[in-house]
Coordinates of C-alpha atoms and ligand atoms in Angstrom, one line a residue:
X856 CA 24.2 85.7 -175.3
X857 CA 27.1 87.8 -173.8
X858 CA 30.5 86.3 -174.3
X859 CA 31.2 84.6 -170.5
X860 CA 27.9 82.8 -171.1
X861 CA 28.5 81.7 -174.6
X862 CA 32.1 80.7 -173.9
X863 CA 30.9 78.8 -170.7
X864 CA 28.0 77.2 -172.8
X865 CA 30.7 75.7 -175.1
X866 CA 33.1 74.6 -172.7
X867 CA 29.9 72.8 -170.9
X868 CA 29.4 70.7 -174.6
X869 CA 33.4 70.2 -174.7
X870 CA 33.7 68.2 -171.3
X871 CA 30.4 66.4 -172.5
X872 CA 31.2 65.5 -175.4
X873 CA 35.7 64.6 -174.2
X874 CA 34.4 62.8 -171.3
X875 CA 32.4 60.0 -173.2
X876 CA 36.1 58.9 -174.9
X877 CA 37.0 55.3 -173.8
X878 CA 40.9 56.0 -175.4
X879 CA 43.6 58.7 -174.9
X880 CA 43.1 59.0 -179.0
X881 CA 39.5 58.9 -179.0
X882 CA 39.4 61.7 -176.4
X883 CA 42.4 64.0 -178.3
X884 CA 40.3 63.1 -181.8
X885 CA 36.9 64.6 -180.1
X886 CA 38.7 67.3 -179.0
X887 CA 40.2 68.9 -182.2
X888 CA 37.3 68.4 -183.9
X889 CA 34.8 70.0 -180.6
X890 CA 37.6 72.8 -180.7
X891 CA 37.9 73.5 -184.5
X892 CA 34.2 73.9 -184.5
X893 CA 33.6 76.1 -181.3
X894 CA 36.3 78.2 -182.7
X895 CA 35.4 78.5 -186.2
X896 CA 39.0 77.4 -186.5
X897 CA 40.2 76.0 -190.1
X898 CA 42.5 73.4 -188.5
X899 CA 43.3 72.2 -184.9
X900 CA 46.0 69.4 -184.0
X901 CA 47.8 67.9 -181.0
X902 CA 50.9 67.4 -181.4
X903 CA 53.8 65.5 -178.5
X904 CA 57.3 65.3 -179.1
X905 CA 57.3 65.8 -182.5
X906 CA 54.2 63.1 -183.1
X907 CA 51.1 64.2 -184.2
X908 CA 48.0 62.6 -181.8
X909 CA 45.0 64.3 -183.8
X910 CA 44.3 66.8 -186.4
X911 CA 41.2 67.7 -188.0
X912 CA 41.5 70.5 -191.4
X913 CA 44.7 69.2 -193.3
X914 CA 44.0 66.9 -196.3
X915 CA 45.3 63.2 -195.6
X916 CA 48.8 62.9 -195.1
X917 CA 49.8 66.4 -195.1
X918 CA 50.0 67.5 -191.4
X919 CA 52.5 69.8 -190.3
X920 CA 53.5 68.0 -187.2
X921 CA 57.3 69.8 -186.9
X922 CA 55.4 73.4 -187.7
X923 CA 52.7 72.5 -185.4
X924 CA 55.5 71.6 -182.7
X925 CA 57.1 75.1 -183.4
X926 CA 53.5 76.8 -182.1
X927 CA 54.2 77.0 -178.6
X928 CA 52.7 79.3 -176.3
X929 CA 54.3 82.1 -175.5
X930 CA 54.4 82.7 -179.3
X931 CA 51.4 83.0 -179.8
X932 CA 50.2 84.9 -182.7
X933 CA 53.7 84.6 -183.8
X934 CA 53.7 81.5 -185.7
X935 CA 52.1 82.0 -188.6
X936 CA 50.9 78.5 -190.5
X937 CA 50.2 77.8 -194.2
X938 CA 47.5 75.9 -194.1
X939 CA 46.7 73.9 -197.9
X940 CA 43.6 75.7 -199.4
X941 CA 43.1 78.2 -197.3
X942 CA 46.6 80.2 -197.3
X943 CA 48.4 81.9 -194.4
X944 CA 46.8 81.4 -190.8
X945 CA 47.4 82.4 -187.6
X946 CA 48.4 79.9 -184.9
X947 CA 46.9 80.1 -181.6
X948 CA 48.3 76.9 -178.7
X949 CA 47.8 76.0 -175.6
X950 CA 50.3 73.7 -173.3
X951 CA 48.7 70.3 -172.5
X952 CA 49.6 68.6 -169.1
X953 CA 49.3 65.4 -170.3
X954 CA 50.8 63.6 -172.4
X955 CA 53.7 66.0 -171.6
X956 CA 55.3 67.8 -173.8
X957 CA 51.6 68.0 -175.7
X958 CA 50.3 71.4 -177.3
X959 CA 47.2 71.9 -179.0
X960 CA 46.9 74.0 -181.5
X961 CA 44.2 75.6 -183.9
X962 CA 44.8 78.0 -186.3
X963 CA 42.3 80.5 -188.7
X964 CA 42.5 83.3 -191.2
X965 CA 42.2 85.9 -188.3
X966 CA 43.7 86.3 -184.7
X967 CA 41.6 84.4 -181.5
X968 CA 39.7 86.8 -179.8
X969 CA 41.3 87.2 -175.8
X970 CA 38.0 85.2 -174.7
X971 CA 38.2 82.6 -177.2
X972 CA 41.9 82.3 -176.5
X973 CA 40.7 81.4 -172.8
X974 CA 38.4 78.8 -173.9
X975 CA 41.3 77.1 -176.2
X976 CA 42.9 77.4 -172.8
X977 CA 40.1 75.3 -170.9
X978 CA 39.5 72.9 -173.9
X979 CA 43.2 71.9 -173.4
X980 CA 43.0 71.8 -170.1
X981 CA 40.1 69.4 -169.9
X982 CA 41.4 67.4 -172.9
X983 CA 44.4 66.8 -170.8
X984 CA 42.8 65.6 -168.1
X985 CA 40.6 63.5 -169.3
X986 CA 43.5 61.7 -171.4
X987 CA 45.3 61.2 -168.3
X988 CA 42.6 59.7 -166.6
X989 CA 42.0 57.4 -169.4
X990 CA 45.8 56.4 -169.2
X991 CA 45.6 56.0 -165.4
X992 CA 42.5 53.6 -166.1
X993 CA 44.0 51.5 -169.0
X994 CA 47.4 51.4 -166.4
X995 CA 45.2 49.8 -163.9
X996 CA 43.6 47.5 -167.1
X997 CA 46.8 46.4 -168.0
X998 CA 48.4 46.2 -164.0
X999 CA 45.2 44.1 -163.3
X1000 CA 45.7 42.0 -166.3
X1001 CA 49.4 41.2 -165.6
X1002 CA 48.4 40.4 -162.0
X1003 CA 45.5 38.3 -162.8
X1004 CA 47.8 36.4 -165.1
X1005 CA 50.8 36.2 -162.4
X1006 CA 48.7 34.7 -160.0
X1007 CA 47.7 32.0 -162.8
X1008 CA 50.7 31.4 -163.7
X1009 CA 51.6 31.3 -160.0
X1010 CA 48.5 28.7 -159.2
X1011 CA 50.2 26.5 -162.5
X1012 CA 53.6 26.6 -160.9
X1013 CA 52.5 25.4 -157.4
X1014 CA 50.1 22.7 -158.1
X1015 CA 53.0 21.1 -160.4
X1016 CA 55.6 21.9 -157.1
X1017 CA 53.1 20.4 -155.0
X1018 CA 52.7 17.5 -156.5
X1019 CA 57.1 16.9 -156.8
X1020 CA 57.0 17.1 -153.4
X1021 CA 55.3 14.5 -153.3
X1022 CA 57.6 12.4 -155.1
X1023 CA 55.9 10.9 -157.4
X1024 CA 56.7 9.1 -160.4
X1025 CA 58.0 11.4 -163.4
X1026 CA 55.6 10.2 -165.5
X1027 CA 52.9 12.0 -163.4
X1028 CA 55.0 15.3 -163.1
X1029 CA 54.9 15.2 -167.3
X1030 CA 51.2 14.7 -167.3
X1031 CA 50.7 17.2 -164.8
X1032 CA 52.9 19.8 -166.5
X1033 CA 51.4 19.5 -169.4
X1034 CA 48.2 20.3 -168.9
X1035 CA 48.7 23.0 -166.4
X1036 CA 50.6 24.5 -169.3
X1037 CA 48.4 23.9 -171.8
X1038 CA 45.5 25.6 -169.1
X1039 CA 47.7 28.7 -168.5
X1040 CA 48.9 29.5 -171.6
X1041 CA 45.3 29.0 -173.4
X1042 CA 46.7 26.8 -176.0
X1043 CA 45.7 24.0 -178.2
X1044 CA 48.0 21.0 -177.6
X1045 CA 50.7 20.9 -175.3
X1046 CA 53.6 18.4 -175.6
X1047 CA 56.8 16.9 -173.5
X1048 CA 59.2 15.2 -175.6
X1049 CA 62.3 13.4 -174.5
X1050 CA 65.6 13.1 -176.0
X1051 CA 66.9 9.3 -176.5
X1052 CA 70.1 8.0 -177.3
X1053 CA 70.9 7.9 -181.3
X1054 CA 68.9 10.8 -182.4
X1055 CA 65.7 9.8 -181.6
X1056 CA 62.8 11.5 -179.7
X1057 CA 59.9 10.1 -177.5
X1058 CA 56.8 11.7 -176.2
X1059 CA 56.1 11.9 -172.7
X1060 CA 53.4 13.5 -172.2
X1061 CA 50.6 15.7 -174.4
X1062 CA 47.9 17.4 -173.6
X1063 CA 44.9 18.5 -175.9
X1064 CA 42.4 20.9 -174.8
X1065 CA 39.9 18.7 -176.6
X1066 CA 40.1 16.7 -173.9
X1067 CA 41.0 14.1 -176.2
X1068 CA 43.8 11.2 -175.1
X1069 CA 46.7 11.7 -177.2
X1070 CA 48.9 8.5 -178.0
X1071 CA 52.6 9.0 -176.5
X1072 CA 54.8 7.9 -179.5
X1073 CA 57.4 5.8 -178.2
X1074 CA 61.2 6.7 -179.2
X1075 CA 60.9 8.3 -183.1
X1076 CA 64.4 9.3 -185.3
X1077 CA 64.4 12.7 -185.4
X1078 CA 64.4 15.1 -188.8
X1079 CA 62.3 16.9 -190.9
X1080 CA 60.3 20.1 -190.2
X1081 CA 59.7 20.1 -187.1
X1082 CA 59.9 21.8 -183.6
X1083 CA 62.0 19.4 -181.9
X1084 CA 64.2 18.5 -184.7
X1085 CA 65.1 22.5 -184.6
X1086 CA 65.8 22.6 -180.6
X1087 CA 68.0 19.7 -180.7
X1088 CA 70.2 21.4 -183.8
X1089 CA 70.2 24.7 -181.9
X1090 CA 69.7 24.3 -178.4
X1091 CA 67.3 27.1 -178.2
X1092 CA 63.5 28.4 -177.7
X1093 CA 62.2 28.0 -181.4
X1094 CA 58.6 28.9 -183.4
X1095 CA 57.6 27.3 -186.0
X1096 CA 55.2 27.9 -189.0
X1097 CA 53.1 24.7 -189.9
X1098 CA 50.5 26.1 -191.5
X1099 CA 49.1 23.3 -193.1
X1100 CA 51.9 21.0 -192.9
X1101 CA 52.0 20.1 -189.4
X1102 CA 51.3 16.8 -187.6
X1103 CA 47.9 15.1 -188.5
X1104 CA 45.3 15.9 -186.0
X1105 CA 44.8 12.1 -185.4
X1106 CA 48.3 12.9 -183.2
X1107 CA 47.6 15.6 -181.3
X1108 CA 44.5 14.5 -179.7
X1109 CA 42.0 16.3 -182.1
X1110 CA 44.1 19.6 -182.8
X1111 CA 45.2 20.4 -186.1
X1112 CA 48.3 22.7 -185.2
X1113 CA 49.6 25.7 -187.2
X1114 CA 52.1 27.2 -184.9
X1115 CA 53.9 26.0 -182.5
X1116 CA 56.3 27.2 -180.0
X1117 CA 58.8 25.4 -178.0
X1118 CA 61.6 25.6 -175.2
X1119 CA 64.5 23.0 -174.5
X1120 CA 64.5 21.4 -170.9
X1121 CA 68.0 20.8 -169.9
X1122 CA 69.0 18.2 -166.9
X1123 CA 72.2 19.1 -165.3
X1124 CA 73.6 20.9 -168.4
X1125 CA 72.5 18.3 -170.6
X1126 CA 69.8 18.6 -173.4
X1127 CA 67.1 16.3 -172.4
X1128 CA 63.9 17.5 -173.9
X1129 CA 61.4 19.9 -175.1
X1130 CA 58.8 21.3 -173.5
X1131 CA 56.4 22.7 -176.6
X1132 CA 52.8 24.4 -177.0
X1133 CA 50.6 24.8 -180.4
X1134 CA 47.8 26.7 -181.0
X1135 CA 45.0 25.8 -184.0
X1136 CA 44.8 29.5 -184.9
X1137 CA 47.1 31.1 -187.9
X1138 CA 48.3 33.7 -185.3
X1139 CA 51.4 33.2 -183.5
X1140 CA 51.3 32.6 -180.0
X1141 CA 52.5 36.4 -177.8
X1142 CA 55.6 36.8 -177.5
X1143 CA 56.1 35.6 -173.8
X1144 CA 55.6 32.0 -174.4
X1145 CA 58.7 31.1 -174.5
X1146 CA 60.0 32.9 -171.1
X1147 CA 56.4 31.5 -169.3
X1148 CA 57.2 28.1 -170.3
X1149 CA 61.0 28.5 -169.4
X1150 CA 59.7 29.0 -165.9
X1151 CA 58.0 25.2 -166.0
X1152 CA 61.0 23.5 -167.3
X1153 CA 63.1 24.6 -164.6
X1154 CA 60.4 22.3 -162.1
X1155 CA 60.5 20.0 -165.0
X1156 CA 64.0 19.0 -164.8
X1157 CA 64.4 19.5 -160.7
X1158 CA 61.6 16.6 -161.0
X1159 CA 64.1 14.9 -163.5
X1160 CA 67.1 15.4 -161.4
X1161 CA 65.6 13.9 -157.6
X1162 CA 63.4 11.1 -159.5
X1163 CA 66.6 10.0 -161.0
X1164 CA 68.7 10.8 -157.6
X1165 CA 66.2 8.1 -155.7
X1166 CA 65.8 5.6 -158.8
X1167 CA 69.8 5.4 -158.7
X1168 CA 69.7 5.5 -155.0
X1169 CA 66.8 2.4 -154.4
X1170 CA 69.1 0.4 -157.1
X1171 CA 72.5 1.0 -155.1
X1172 CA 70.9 0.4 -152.2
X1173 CA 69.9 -2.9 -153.3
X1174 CA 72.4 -3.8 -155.0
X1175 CA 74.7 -3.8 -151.8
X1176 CA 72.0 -6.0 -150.2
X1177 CA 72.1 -8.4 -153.2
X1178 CA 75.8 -8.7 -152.9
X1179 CA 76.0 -9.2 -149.6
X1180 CA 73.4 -11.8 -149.8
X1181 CA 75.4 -13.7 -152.7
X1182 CA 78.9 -13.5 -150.6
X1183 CA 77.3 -15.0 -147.5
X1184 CA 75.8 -17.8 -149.4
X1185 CA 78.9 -17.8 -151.5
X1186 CA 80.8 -18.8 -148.4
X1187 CA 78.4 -20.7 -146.9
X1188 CA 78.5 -23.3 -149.8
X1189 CA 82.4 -23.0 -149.7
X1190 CA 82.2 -24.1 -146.1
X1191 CA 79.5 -26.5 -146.8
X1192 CA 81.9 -27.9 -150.2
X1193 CA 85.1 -27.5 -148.6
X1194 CA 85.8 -27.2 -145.2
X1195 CA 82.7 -29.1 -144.1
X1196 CA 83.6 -32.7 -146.2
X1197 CA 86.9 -32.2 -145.8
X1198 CA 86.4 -32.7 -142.0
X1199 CA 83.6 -34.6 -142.3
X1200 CA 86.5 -37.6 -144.5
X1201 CA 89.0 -36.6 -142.4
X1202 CA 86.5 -38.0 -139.4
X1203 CA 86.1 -41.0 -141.0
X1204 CA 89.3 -41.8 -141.9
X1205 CA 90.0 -41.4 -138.1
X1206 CA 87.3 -43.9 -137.1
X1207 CA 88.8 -46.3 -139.9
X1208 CA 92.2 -45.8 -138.0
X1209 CA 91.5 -46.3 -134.7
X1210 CA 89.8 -50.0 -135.5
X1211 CA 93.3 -51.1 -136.9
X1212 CA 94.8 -50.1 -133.8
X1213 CA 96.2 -52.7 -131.5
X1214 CA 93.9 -53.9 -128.4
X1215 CA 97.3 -52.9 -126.0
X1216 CA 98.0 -49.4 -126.9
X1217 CA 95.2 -48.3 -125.0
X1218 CA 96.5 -44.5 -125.0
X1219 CA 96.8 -44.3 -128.4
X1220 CA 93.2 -45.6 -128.6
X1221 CA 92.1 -43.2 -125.4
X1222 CA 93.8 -40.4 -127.4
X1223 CA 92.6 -40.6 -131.3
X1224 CA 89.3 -41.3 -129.1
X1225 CA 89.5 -37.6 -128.0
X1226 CA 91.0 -36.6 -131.4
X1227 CA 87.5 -37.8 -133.1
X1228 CA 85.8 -36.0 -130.6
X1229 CA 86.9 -32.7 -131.0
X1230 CA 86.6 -32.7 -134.6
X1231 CA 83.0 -34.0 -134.3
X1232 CA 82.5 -30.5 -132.0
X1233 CA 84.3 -28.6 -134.8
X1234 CA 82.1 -30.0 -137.3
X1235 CA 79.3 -29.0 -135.4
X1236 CA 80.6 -25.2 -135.1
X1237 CA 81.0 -25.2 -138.3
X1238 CA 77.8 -26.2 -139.4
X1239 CA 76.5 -24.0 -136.5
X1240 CA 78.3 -21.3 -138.0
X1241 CA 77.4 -21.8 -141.8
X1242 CA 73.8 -21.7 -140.5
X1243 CA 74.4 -18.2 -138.9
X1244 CA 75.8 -17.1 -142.5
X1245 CA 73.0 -18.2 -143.9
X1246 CA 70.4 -20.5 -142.6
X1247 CA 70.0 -23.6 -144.8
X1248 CA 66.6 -23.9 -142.8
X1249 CA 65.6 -20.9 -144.7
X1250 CA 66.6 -22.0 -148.3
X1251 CA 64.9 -25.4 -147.7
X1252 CA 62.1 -25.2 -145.5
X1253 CA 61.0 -21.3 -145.9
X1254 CA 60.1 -18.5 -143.4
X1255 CA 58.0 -20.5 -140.4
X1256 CA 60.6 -23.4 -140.1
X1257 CA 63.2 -21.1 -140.1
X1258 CA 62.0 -18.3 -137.6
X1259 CA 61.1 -21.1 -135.5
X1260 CA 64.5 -22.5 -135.0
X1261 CA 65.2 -18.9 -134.1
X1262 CA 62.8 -18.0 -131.7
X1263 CA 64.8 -22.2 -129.7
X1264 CA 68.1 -20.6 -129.4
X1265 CA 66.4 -17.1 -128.4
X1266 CA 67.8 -16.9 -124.5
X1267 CA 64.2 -14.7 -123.6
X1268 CA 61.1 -16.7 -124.3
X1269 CA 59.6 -15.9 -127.7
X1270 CA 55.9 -16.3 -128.5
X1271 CA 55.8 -16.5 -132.4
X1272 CA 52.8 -16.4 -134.5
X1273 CA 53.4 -17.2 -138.2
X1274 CA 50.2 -16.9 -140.3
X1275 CA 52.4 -17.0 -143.3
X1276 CA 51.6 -20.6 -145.0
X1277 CA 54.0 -22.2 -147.7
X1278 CA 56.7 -20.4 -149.7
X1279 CA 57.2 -16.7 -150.0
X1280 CA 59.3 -14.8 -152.7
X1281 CA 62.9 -15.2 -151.7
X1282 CA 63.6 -11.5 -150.6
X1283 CA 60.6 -11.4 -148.7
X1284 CA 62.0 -14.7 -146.9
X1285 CA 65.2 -13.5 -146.7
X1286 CA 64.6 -9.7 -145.3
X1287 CA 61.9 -11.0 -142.7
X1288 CA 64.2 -13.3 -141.4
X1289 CA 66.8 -11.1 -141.0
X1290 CA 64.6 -8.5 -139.4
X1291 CA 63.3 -11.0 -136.6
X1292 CA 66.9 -12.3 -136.2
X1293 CA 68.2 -8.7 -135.1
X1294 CA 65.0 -7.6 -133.2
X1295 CA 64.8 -10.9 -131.2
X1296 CA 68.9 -10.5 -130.7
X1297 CA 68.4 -6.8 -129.7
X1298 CA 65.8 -7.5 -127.3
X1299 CA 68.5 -10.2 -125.5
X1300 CA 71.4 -7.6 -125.7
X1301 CA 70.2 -4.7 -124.8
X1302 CA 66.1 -4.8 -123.7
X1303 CA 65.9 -6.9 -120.1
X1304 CA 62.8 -8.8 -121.9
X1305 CA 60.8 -11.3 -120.2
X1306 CA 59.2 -12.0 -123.0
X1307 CA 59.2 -11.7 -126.8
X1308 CA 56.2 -11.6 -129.0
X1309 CA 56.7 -12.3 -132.8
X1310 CA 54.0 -11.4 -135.6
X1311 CA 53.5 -12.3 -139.2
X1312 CA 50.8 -11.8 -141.0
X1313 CA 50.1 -11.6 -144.6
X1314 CA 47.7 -8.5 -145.2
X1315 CA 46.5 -7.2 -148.7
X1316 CA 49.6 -8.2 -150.6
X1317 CA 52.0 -7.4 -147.9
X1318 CA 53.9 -9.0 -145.1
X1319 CA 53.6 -8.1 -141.9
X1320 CA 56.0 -7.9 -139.4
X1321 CA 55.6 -7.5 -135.8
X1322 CA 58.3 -7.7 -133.0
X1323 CA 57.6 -6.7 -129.6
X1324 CA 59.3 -7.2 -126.4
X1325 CA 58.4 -6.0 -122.7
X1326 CA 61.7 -4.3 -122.0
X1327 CA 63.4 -0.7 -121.0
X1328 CA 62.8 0.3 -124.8
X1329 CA 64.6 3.1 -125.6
X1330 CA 66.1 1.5 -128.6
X1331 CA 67.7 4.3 -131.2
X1332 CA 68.9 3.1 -134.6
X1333 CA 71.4 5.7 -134.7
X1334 CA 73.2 3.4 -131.4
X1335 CA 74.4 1.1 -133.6
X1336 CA 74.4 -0.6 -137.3
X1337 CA 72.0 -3.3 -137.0
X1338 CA 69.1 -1.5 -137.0
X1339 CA 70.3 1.1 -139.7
X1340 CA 71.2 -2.0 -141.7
X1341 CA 67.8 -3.4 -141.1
X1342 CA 66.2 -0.5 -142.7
X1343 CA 68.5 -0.5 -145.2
X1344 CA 67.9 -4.0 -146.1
X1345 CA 63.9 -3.7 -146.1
X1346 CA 63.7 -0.4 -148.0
X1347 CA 65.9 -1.4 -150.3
X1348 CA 63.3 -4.9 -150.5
X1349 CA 60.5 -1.9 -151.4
X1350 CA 59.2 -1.8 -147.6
X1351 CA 59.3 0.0 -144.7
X1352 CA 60.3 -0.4 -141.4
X1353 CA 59.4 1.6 -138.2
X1354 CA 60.5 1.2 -134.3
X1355 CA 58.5 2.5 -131.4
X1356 CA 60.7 2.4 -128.4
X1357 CA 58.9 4.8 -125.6
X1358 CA 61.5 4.6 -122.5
X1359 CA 60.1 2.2 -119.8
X1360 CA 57.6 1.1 -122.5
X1361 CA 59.0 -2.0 -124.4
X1362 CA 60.2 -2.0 -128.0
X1363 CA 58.1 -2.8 -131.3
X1364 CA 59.4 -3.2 -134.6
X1365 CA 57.3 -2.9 -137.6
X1366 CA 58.0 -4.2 -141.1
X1367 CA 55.9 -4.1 -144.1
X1368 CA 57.1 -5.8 -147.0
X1369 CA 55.6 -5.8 -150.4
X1370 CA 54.7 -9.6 -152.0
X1371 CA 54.2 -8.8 -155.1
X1372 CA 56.6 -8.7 -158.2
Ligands
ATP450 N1 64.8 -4.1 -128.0 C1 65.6 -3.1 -127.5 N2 65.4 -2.6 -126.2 C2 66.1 -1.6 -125.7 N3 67.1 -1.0 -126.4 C3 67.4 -1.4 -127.6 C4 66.6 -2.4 -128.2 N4 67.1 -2.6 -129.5 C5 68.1 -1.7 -129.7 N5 68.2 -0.9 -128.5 C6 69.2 0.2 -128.4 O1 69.4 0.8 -129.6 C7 70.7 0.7 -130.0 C8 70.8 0.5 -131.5 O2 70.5 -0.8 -131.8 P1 71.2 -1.5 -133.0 O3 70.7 -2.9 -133.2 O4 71.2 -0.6 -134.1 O5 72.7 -1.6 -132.5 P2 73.4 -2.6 -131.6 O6 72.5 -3.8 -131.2 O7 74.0 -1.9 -130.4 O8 74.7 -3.1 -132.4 P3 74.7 -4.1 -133.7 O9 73.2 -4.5 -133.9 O10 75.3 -3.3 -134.8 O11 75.5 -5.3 -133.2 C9 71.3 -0.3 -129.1 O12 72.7 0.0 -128.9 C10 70.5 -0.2 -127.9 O13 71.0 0.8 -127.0
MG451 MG1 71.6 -4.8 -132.8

């Protein structure tokens, strides 16, 4: 075989043989040792920047690398290497593309022939190649990887965002997180611990990939070994070590956990939890855990912050309500224990003076006559007036009584249907009268009514209220405070109140307010 052929023969074997590498070493290892033998060559190494890749021909341990590195081409045949147990050989290299800054070398008693020089040449070259193509592939591994977990952890992040849109309570938002932690991170038990006040701890929610229910421990003193102990000393993301000393698996739904890793959740500066995950295994959980559950606390404690927000809202809200409630009955029982008997003697006593009065002073008699009069109308106002602060037909009789006396003095004629029977809570009483007392005012003031048709039905543990009237509609709560106030009033009573006022089309009020409680 002439020398093209044989060196074309051997090159063939070398890319048969390089190509079936599944790792940039694998391939460089194949290579020395395809090369070393095709060249008869006592050693052959590839070396980068000073690291040695692969060498085949030095005993264990005793590679060159910084002579190897000195082998460039362009020297060739200059560097001479001492090779252990077999003396002084010459160095033949070859530049590699990739990794760059690679050479291979091989080395042997005698010179490279000029043809086996050029096959060195083409070994490197498809060594090189094939190295980068495995580093291209295992990129694209490792960029498919990270985007396949991105778009998990993605997924995680807007099914829990999802759902605090939707306002619910934060109990749900725990559970939730939880387990789309526990899913995304591939661990064992997943747990979300709350700070209380004197050094205490509560679970809020866990999660076990048994599937198990874990018990949530109510409020705990903190100490000891343990993950959140070490987060409320140091404010930080910590790992712990159980090993074997961790909680009993009776705790942690099922889960005997030997490491564990955990991040604080903080609520408007403040420390108010622990977000943590552990895993059964001895190995420690990779190193982004903590950053990957960093991202859920953030959702964790905007949950936190709006939750709170709206449970201090509802409670201001009615507590304004509730007050304003107490002063009007406050002053309608000062008008009813003051001002009211006072008036109410001070008539008497009138009547008892104008029977001692002489038959002949007729004008006197004519004018404590008139004098009795009068304060029989202001008794009447004032009655009439304590019943507009609060109706005492509402306190004593309940809702029907009460809305009918309203629907009398309504100037429009009102149609009023109460199916309603007996006694409702007293907010419920209290907010639907209110309601139909504005509506059936509003629909005098302002609606050119012919009629007015009242509604109330209880439905499934609600009340329903329903106020229509055939006038201009065009009502808009932002006109004025009594519907505003309205709203305020029922919402704050847990219900909801809507108005449907089309132009030309009349004007319905809605109210649904909760019985229960
Ligand atoms: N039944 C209705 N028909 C037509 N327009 C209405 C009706 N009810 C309310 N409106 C319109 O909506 C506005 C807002 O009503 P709202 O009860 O809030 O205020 P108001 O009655 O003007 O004042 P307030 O109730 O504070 O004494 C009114 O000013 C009126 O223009
Ligand atoms: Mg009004």
């Amino acid at each position: 075989m002439d020398v093209a052929a044989w060196s074309t023969q051997q090159l063939a074997e070398f890319v048969a043989i390089v190509s079936t590498a599944r790792s940039e070493k694998e391939a460089a290892h194949v290579a020395v040792e395809r090369a070393a033998e095709a060249l008869d060559a006592d050693v052959a190494a590839i070396v980068c920047a000073g690291d040695l890749i692969a060498a085949v021909g030095y005993p264990e341990g005793a590679v060159p690398v910084g002579d190897l590195a000195a082998a460039r081409p362009g020297t060739t045949y200059a560097r001479q290497l001492e090779v252990p147990g077999v003396g002084k050989c010459e160095a033949a290299s070859a530049l590699l593309e990739h990794p760059p800054g690679a050479t291979m070398v091989v080395a042997r008693l005698d010179r490279l022939t000029r043809e086996e020089t050029g096959l060195m040449r083409g070994m490197a070259r498809v060594t090189a190649i094939t190295m980068r193509m495995l580093r291209v592939l295992d990129d694209e591994r490792t960029a498919r990887k990270e985007i396949e977990r991105l778009a998990h952890e993605q997924a995680a992040l807007r099914n829990v965002a999802t759902l605090v849109a939707t306002g619910p309570s934060p109990d749900e938002i725990f559970a939730a997180v939880a387990q789309e932690v526990g899913q995304l991170l591939n661990a064992d038990f997943t747990e979300l611990t709350r700070f209380v006040p004197s050094a205490a701890v509560a679970v809020v929610a866990a999660w076990s990939k048994t599937g198990e229910p874990v018990p949530l421990a109510g409020p705990k003193p903190l100490g000891g070994h343990n993950l959140t102990t070490l987060i409320h000393e140091t404010h930080r993301p910590e790992r712990l070590e159980y090993d074997d000393s961790g909680p009993p698996a009776a705790a942690t739904g099922g889960v005997r956990i030997r490491s564990a890793v955990g991040v604080p959740i903080n609520v408007e500066g403040q420390l108010w939890g622990v977000i943590a995950v552990g895993t059964a295994g001895y190995e420690q959980p990779p190193p982004d855990t903590e950053s990957r559950l960093a991202d859920f606390t953030e959702l964790v404690a905007t949950a936190i912050a709006n939750a709170g927000a709206q449970t201090e809202l509802k409670a201001s809200r009615s507590r304004i309500v509730a007050s304003a409630d107490e002063t009007r009955r406050r002053i309608e029982r000062d008008l009813h224990d003051g001002a009211q008997q006072r008036l109410v003697s001070l008539a008497l006593r009138l009547r008892a003076a104008q029977e001692t009065v002489p038959p002949e002073l007729d004008e006197l008699s004519a004018h404590l006559d008139s004098v009795a009069g009068e304060l029989t109308t202001a008794l009447d106002e004032l009655r009439e007036m304590a019943r507009g602060i609060h109706p005492t037909i509402l306190a004593e009789g309940g809702l029907a009584p009460a809305l009918k006396s309203l629907a009398r003095r309504s100037s429009v004629p009102v149609d009023l249907r109460v199916a309603a029977k007996g006694r409702l809570p007293e907010r419920v009483e209290v907010t639907a009268y209110y309601v139909v007392s504005e509506a059936l005012t509003n629909a005098a003031k302002h609606a050119q009514a012919s009629a007015i048709h009242v509604q109330v039905d209880p439905i499934d543990g609600i009340l329903r209220l329903a106020v229509s009237d055939d006038g201009i509609g065009g009502a808009d709560p932002e006109g004025g405070s009594g519907l505003v106030g309205l709203r305020d009033r029922v919402e704050a009573a847990g219900g909801r109140l809507t108005v449907q006022s089309p132009p030309g089309q009349g004007t319905r009020l809605t109210v649904d307010l909760p019985l229960g409680q």
